Protein backbone atom coordinates (compact mmCIF):
# COMPACT_ATOMS: atom_id res chain seq x y z
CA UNK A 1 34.00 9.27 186.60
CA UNK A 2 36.84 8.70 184.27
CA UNK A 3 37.23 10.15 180.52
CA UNK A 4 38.25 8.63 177.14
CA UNK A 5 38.76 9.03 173.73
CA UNK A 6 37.36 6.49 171.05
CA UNK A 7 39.28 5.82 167.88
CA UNK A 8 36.76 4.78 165.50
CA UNK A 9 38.49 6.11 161.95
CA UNK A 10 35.41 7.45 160.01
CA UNK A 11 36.51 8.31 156.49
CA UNK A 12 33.50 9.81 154.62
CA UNK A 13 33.40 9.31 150.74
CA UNK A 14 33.10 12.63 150.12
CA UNK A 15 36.30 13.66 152.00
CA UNK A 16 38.45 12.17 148.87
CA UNK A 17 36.97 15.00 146.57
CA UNK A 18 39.70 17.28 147.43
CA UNK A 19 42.09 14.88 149.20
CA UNK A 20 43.25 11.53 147.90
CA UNK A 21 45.35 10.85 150.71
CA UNK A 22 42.14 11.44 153.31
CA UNK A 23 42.12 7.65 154.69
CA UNK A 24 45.86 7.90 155.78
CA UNK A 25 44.63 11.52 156.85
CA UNK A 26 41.94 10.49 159.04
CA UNK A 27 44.29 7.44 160.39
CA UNK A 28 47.34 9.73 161.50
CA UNK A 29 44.62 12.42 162.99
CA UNK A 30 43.13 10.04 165.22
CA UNK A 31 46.66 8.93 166.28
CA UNK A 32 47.63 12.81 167.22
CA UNK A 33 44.72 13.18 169.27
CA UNK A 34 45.30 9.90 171.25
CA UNK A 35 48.65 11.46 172.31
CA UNK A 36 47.32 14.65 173.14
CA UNK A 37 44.89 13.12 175.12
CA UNK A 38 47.58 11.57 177.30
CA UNK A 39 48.75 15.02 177.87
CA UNK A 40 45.44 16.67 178.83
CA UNK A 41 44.23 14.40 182.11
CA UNK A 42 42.00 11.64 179.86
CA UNK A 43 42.97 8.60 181.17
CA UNK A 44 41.48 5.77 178.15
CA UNK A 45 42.27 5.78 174.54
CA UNK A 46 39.93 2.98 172.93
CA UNK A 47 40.31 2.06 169.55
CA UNK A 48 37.43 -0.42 167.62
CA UNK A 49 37.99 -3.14 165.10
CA UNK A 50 35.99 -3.63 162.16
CA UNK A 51 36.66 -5.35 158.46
CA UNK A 52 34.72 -3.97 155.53
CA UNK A 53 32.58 -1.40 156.09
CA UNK A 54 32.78 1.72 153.95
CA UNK A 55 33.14 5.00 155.55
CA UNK A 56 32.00 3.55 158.56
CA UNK A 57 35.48 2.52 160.87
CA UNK A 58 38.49 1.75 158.24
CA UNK A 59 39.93 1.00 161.91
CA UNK A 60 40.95 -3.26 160.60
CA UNK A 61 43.94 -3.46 163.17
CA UNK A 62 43.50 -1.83 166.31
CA UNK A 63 46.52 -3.74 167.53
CA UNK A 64 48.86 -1.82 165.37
CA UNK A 65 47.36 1.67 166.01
CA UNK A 66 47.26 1.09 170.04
CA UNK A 67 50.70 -0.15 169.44
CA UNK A 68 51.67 3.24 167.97
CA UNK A 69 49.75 4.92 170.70
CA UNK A 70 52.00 2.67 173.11
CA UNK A 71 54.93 3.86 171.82
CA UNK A 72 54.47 7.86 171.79
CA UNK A 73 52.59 7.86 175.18
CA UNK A 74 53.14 7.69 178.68
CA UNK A 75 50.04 7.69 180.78
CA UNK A 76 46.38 6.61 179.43
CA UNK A 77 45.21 3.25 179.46
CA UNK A 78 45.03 1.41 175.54
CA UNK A 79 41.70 -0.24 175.88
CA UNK A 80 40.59 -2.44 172.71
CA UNK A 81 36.72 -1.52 172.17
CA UNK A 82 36.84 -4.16 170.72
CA UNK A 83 39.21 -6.84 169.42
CA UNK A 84 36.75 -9.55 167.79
CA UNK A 85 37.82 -12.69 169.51
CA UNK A 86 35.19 -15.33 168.10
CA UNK A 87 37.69 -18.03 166.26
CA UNK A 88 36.30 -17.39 162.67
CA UNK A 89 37.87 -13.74 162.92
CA UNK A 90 40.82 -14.13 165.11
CA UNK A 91 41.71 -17.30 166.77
CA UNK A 92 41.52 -16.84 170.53
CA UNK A 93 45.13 -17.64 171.26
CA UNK A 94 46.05 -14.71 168.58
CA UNK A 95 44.22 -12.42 170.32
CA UNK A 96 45.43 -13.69 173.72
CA UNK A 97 48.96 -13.14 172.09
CA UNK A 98 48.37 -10.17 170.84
CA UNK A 99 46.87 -8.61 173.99
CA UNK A 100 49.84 -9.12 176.14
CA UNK A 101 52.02 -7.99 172.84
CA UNK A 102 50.56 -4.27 173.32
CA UNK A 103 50.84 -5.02 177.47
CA UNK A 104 54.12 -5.58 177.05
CA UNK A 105 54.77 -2.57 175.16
CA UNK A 106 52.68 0.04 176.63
CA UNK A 107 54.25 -1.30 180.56
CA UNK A 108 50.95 -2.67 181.29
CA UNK A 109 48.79 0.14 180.56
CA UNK A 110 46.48 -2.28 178.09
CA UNK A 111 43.18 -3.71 179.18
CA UNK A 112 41.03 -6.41 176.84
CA UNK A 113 37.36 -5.03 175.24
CA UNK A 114 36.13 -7.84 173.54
CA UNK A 115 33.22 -8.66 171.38
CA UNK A 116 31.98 -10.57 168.83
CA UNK A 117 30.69 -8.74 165.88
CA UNK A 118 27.90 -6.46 164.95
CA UNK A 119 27.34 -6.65 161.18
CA UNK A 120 27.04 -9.89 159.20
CA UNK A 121 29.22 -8.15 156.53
CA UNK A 122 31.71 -8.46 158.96
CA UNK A 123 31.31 -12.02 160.35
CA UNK A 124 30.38 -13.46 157.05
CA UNK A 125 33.56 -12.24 155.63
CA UNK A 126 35.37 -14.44 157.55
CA UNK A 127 33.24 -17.26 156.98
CA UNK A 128 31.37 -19.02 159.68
CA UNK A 129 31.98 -22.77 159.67
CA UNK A 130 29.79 -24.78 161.30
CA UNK A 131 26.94 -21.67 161.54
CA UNK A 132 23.69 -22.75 160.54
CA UNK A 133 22.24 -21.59 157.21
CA UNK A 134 19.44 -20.25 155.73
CA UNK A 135 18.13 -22.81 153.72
CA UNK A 136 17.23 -20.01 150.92
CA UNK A 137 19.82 -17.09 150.67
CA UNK A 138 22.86 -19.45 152.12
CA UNK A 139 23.96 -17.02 154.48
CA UNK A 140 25.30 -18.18 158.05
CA UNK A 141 23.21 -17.59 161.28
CA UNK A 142 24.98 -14.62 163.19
CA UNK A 143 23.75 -15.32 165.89
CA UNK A 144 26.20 -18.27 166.45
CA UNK A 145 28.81 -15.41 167.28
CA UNK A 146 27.21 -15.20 170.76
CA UNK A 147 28.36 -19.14 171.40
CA UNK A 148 31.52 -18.19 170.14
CA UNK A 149 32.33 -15.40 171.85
CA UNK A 150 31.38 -16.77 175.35
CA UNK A 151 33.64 -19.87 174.40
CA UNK A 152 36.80 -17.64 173.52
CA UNK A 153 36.82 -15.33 176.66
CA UNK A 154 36.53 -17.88 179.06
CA UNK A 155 39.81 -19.43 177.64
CA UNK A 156 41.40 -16.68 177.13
CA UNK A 157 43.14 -15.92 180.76
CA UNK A 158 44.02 -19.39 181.07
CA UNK A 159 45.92 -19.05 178.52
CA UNK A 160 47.82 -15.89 179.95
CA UNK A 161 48.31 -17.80 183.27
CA UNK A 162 49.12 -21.40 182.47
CA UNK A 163 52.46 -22.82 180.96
CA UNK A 164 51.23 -24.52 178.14
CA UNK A 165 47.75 -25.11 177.68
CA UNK A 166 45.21 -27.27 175.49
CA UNK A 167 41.38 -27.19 174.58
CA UNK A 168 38.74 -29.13 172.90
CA UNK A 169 35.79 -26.85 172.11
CA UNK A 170 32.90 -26.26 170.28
CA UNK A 171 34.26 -23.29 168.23
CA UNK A 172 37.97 -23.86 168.47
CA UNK A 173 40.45 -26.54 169.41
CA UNK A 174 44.06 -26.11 169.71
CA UNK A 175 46.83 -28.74 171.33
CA UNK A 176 49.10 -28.35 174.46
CA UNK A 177 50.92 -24.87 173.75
CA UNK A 178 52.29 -21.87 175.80
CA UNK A 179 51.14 -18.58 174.83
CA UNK A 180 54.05 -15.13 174.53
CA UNK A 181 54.21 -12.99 175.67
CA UNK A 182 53.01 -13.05 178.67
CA UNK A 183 51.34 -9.91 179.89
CA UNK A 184 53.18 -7.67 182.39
CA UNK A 185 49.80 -6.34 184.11
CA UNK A 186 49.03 -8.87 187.19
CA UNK A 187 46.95 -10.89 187.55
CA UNK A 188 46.02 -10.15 183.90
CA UNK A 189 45.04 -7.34 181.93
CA UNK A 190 41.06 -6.15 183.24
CA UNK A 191 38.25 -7.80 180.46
CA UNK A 192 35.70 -5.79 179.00
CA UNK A 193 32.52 -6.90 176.30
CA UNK A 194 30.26 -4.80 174.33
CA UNK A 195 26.97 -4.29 175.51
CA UNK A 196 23.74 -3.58 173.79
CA UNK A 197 20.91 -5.41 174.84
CA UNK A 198 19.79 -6.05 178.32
CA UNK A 199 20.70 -9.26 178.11
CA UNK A 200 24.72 -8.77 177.38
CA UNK A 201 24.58 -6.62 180.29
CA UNK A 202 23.40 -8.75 182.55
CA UNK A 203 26.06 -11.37 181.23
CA UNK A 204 28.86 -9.24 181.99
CA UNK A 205 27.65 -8.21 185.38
CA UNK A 206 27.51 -12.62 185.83
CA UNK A 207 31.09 -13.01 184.28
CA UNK A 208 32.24 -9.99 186.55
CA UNK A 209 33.96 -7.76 183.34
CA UNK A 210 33.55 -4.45 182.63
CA UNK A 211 31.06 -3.02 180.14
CA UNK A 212 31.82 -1.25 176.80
CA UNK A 213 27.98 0.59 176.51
CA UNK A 214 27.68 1.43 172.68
CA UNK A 215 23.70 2.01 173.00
CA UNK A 216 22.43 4.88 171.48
CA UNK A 217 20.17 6.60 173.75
CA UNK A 218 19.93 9.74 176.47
CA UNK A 219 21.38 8.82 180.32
CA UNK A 220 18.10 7.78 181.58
CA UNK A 221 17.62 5.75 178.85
CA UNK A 222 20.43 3.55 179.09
CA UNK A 223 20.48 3.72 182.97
CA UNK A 224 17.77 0.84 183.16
CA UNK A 225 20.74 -1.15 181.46
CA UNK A 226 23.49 0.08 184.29
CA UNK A 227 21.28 -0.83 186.63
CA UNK A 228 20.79 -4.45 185.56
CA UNK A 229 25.03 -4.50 185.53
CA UNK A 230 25.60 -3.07 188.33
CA UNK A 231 23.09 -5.43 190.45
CA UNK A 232 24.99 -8.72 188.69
CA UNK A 233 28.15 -7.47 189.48
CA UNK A 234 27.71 -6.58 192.67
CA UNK A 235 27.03 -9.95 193.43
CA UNK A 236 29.65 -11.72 191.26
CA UNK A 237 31.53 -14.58 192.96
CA UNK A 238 33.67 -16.57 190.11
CA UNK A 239 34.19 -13.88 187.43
CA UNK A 240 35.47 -15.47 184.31
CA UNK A 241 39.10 -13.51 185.24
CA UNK A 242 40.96 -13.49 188.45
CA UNK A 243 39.02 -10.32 189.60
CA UNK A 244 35.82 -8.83 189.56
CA UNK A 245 35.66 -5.62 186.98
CA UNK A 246 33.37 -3.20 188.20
CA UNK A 247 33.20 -0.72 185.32
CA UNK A 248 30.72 0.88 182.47
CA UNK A 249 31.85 2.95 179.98
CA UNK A 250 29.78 5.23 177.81
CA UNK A 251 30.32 6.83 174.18
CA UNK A 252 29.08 9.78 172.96
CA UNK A 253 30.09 13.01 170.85
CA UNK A 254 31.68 15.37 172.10
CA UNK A 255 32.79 19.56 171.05
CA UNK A 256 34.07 21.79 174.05
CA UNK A 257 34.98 25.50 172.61
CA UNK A 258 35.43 29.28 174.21
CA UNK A 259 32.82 30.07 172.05
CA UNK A 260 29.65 28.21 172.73
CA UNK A 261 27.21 29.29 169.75
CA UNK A 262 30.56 28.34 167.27
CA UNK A 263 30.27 24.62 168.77
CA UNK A 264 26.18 24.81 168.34
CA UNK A 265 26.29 25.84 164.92
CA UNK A 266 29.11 23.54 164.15
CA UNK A 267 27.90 20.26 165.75
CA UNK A 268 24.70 21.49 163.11
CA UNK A 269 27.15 21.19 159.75
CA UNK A 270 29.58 18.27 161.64
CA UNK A 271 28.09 15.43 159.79
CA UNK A 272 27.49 13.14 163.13
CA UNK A 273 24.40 12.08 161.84
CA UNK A 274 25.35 10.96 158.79
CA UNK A 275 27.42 8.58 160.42
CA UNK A 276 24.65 7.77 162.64
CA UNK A 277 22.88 6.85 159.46
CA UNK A 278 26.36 4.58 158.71
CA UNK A 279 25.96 2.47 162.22
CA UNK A 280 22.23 1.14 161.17
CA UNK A 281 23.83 0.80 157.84
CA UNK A 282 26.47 -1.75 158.67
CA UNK A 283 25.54 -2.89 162.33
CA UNK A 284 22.61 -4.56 161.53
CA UNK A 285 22.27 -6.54 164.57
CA UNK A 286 21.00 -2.87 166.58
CA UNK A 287 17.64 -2.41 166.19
CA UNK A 288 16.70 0.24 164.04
CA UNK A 289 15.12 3.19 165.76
CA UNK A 290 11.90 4.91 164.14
CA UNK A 291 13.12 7.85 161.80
CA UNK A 292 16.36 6.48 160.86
CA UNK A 293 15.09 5.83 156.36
CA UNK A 294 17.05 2.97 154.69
CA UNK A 295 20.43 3.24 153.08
CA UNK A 296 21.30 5.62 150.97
CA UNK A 297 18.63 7.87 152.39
CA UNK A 298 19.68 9.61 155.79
CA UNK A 299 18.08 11.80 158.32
CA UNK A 300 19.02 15.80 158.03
CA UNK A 301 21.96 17.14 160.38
CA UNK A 302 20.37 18.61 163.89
CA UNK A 303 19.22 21.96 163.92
CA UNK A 304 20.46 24.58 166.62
CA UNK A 305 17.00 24.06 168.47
CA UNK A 306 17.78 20.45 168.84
CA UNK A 307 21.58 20.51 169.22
CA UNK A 308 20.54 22.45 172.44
CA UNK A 309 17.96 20.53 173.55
CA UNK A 310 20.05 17.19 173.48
CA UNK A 311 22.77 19.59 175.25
CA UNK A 312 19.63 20.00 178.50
CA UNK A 313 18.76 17.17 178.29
CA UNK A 314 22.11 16.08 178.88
CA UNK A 315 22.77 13.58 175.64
CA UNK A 316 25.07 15.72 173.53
CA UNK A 317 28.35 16.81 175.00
CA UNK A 318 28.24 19.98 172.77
CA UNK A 319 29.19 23.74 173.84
CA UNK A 320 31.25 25.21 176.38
CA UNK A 321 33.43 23.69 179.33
CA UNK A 322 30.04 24.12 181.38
CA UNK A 323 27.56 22.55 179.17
CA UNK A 324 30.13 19.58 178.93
CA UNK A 325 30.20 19.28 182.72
CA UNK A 326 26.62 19.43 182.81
CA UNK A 327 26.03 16.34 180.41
CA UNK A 328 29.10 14.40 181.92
CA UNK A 329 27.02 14.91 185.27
CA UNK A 330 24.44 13.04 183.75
CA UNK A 331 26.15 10.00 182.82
CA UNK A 332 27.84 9.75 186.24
CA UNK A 333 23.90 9.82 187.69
CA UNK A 334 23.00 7.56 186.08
CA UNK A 335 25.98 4.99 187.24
CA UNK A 336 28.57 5.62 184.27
CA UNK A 337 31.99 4.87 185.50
CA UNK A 338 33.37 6.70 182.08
CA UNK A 339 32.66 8.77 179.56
CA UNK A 340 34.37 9.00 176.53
CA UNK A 341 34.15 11.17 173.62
CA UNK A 342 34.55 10.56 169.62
CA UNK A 343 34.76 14.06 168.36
CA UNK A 344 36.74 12.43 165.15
CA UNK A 345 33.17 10.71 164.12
CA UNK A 346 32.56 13.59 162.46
CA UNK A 347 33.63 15.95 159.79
CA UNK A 348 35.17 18.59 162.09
CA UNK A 349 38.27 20.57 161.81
CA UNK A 350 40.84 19.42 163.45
CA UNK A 351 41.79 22.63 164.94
CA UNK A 352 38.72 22.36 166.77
CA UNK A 353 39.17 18.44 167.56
CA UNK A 354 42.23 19.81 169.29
CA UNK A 355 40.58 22.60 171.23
CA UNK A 356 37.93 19.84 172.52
CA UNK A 357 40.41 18.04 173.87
CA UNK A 358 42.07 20.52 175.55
CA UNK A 359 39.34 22.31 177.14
CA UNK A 360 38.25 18.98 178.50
CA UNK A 361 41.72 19.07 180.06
CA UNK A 362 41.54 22.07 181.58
CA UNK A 363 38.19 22.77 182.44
CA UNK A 364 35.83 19.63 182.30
CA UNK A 365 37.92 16.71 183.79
CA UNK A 366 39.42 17.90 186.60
CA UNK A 367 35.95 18.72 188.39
CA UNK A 368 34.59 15.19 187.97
CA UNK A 369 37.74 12.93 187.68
CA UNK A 370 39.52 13.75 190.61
CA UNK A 371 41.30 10.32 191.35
CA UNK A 372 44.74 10.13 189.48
CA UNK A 373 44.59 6.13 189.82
CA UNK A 374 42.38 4.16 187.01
CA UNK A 375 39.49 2.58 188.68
CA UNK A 376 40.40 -0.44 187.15
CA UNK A 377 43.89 -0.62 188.28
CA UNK A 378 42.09 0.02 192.05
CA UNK A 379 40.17 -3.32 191.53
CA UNK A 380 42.66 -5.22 189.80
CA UNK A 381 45.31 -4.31 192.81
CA UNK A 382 42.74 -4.97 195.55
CA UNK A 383 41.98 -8.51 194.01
CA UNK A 384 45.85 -8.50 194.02
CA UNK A 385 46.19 -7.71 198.01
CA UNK A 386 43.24 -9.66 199.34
């Protein structure tokens, strides 16, 4: 199993107070850690995109920030988790352009999450022609997103292949043009899509692309939802790319210290639930879970009691280098092909963002990850040689 770190660019209200300069703060910090992550064996950086929503992600252009990670590193894979490619948002040939830009760049170390939205703040920002509206509030349908996005990414790689190339669509039209750059990873770069319902899983195992798995839940309960990918793919004969992608990734939280009580009690004071509280805030196409109270109201930061039970029961990467081995295990059970951690969706110190990452380095990924070659360049070059 593979390791990552996700970009998401929380910026909590409250961290203005004694820092007007805490957005660009919380920008450059997340950029640091990407590039010590290339220097400490993690093999993804993943950055999200999202428009409009508060404290939540303030992460608008992940093109530009994996372009900076591009430029100042030399070995992990720039993943997009995700770039919104439903034509509303960003017109699929933009993001097919813009794809192969940060290929290009990075010397082919980019691969394509896609998705199409998870809070109607988002997608009705940008306007949804055509979307069907309620008759009384006038608000689009979000659900038309789904259409959309299952239109855009099965144009998208011709459009990296062909010369130049024309559609008619439902969503989006566009007449006979080539698309540059081209990208320099062959056949193209490997497709990913958010997943959380069992349905989008099984869709991705069909379309033969990797899965980005943003549920929230313990191993076993998300391993129902492998399971369902893993028997689609497995059988996947005409993926929408030029390869089958064989690959799930997983998110979760992560704080790996020499001192394991010091991570406890500060995963207790770390403010992860608060932004917990944030997701059901914005993303209001998850289903709420019973407990989580309605906005501004939020649930109480974990004690130490439950900070180590999530730790057993292997759903809170949280402690020393052994307790994160221990819930990594658990995620590779269960059929997780990586894990990645967002230590940054938090409040922490960055002295102790840094440690994480390191100790991960040293101690947690070399006893799982022991293949130096990305899994997906191992598909991708297979499809290449068959």
């Amino acid at each position: 199993m593979e390791f990552g770190y996700f970009a998401q660019c929380f910026v909590p209200d409250f961290g203005y107070k004694d820092n007007p300069n805490w957005e660009a703060e919380r920008i450059r910090d997340n950029l640091e850690i990407s590039q010590l992550c290339d220097r400490h064996g993690f093999k993804y950086i993943w950055s999200s995109e999202h428009h409009f929503l508060r404290e939540y992600s303030h992460m608008s252009c992940p093109e530009v920030f994996l372009s900076a990670v591009a430029s100042t590193t030399e070995n992990v894979h720039l993943g997009s988790a995700i770039f919104n490619i439903t034509a509303p948002v960003n017109h699929p040939a933009r993001s097919a352009e813009r794809a192969a830009m940060i290929d290009v760049l990075s010397n082919g170390r980019f691969e394509l999450g896609t998705g199409r939205g998870s809070s109607s703040t988002e997608v009705m920002g940008f306007g949804m022609p055509g979307a069907p509206r309620d008759p009384e509030t006038g608000l689009a349908d979000t659900e038309v997103t789904r259409g959309l996005w299952d239109e855009a990414i099965r144009q998208i790689p011709h459009m990296w292949r062909e010369g130049a190339y024309s559609y008619e669509g439902d969503s989006f039209s566009m007449p006979a043009r080539e698309i540059f750059p081209k990208p320099v990873t062959k056949p193209h770069p490997p497709l990913w899509v958010a997943c959380g319902s069992p349905g989008t899983f099984e869709k991705a195992g069909k379309l033969g692309i990797g899965v980005l798995c943003f549920t929230i839940g313990t191993p076993d309960e998300i391993a129902p939802l492998i399971e369902i990918y893993k028997n689609e793919v497995a059988s996947c004969k005409n993926p929408v790319g030029d390869f089958v992608h064989d690959n799930v990734m997983c998110v979760g939280f992560g704080i790996c210290l020499d001192d394991r009580e010091m991570a406890i009690d500060l995963a207790t004071r770390s403010h992860m639930y608060y932004y917990q509280c944030l997701v059901y805030r914005w993303l209001d196409t998850f289903p709420k879970p019973d407990g989580i109270p309605e906005w501004p109201s939020v649930i109480p930061e974990p004690t130490h009691d439950e900070v180590k039970m999530a730790i057993e029961g292997g759903s809170l990467a949280v402690g020393n280098a052994d307790d994160c081995i221990h819930v990594s295990r658990q995620y590779e059970r269960v059929g997780a092909d990586q894990y990645v951690i967002s230590p940054l969706t938090s409040t922490l110190p960055m002295d102790v963002v840094r440690e994480t990452i390191v100790n991960f380095g040293k101690h947690v990924i070399p006893v799982i990850d022991t293949d130096p070659v990305h899994r997906s360049t191992r598909q991708r070059e297979a499809a290449l040689s068959s």
